[in-house]
């Protein structure tokens, strides 16, 4: 990095004196250096380090807008990781092969130029590609009724950490838990595995009682309100739960109490006394969050009983200065209360043995966190609380208490399965026949890797224990942290209101998934990834393939006669397909999505290299070749419709509708095969992805700044346009800056349209650029207060 900074400093000095590196005109030196800097300058983390080099950044960004540069970027991803993942799908030359004249066939067209790549393809892989092309894919079983394990099959039980019911989930909660689990569940189903995915709201405990007090509702009313809200958000995100339940159920009470009795009979519980604050006026022991007072560390007057919001330190409620009850503001007194504890030291040896055998397939952070907990020895864990809202403790002498939420909540996975099917024990008491996968953020790991396993072990019953504990790091918001308590970040209901489709959110959250380290949600990056990967790469290829099939082959898949280079391309698709499967088998979801985009890049290269829009105007041989390229492309689009399904289920469904693909294609195959045979009629093509405009992002970024509770007034003042459906900008005099910006964008897009026409690009690409220009002119006209159509030239249509 030090060497890079030194080189960048040299560039900064040069560009401070002149517009380009070799003078005041663009030269090959600029092109070469720009390409070398592209991975660094498009990486959000690295860009921060070089932001102070204003001349270099300005030079880079200006060239990025140049038509010759921007048109090439569809082949690339962004950032260090993105460019690395894209490298295997880029064309390269083999310098060791001596160039020779291309033989001309009778039809007058030269054989296609070979398409070598950085990833080698040997003859065995090509032969396998030829064999696999005509093979029939294995069909998944279609079962009715509740999903239950089946002997001899791969049975996978999936749970995602139960979201707490006292608040709205933010994007960090969604990507770390339900969305990560959903992507894996959809993948597993497409592979033909027998999958059950359950989740629900965690509804008992102090936080629910606190929220009820804040909103003037009963705990039950709070749970009903937020369970409904959570479900609506997850439905919008298209999370494919088999069952989304809740922990406030009769099944929860029965199963939790039964597990407790088993622990008690096995001697794995013990009693002890705890000093707690008691409010004589309210006649109740006060949980930590029901106590406020002066912080003993910094003196802040409104510290909570568990943590001070001023200094951020963890504290004990009994240590507060002048403590007061949050409900009545009176000073509580210290009293002793007897509680039940889970005897973790008694179970420690069994837990350590189990961790050694099981945790090697967990994520790295899950292993580290679990082993750090047991490293210093386990202590008894209190499993009861002096609350009203919770699962009642059935033991005599403790019937005025409820179970602690972190003893009770994981049992919710079992009780929600019992809400789904009366045969729940087939999933939960058959470890030899069921794989159990858990998805969560790293802060939930201790309870799922130590407390919950010890709870099940202590019953001395044959429970299905977690095999794969998949935990993420944290997703941050811009340069801060998501926070439910402070209302910082973008929340699930916020995402719904932006007008950006759910699939785009799913895609970006997975593309930014914090698999191995913390990552950040950034509005500009969301726009960049949508416009470069989803639109310019995936969407562009699919639209070209389907539109060309409709316009030149009567919406019919043409006959295909694959040549040597085609088979090499199919073999390369198989490489990416194999990588995709292997990565998702380990739930490495962020890495796996790059394989999808690599395949669509191969499709773009196939079309661009063979130029079927020219071949269809040539000889019979040319037209036949065009048919092969288009047939291969539309089959590749069909494969992509299946591979994107775990990430983009709505886009997948729309694409399969456009392809008129039969339901039988919905299997992730081992090899790319002919999914749509010659003669198959496709449906009506239409764009699948909309561009997100910079103006939209600027408004959204401003709208969702600050705390969620402070946004009400802003939302009344501003209306945010949805991508592709921007609302009319303000009238003249209200936003001159927007008018100026739109005028600049119209001029730039006009230049781009003229350029693609001059280059004689294919019609579908010209149409896309013209549509963008007309949209911009429409926005400009509205900003200037002109009647609709005036800015676009108000061309009259022909009379019929």
XYZ file of C-alpha atoms in Angstrom, residues 542-558 607 626-627 629-635 637 658-659 676 680-683 685:
36
model
C -30.851 -11.674 -21.159
C -32.574 -8.851 -23.021
C -30.292 -9.275 -26.032
C -30.889 -13.037 -26.151
C -34.682 -12.882 -25.833
C -35.212 -9.812 -28.049
C -33.044 -11.267 -30.796
C -34.952 -14.548 -30.652
C -38.234 -12.677 -31.030
C -37.129 -10.199 -33.722
C -35.129 -12.546 -35.940
C -36.381 -16.074 -35.277
C -40.105 -15.552 -34.778
C -39.794 -16.111 -30.998
C -38.629 -19.673 -31.716
C -35.446 -21.283 -30.427
C -33.431 -21.977 -33.605
C -23.029 -12.402 -28.485
C -26.528 -16.723 -35.965
C -29.168 -19.306 -35.033
C -25.402 -18.300 -31.172
C -28.932 -17.161 -30.351
C -30.108 -20.663 -29.422
C -27.105 -21.106 -27.148
C -27.707 -17.665 -25.608
C -31.381 -18.219 -24.880
C -30.514 -21.565 -23.241
C -30.572 -17.285 -20.148
C -40.615 -14.525 -20.841
C -38.870 -17.743 -21.865
C -35.026 -25.154 -24.360
C -39.551 -24.008 -28.381
C -41.621 -20.811 -28.462
C -40.612 -18.124 -26.007
C -42.911 -15.439 -24.603
C -39.336 -10.146 -23.837
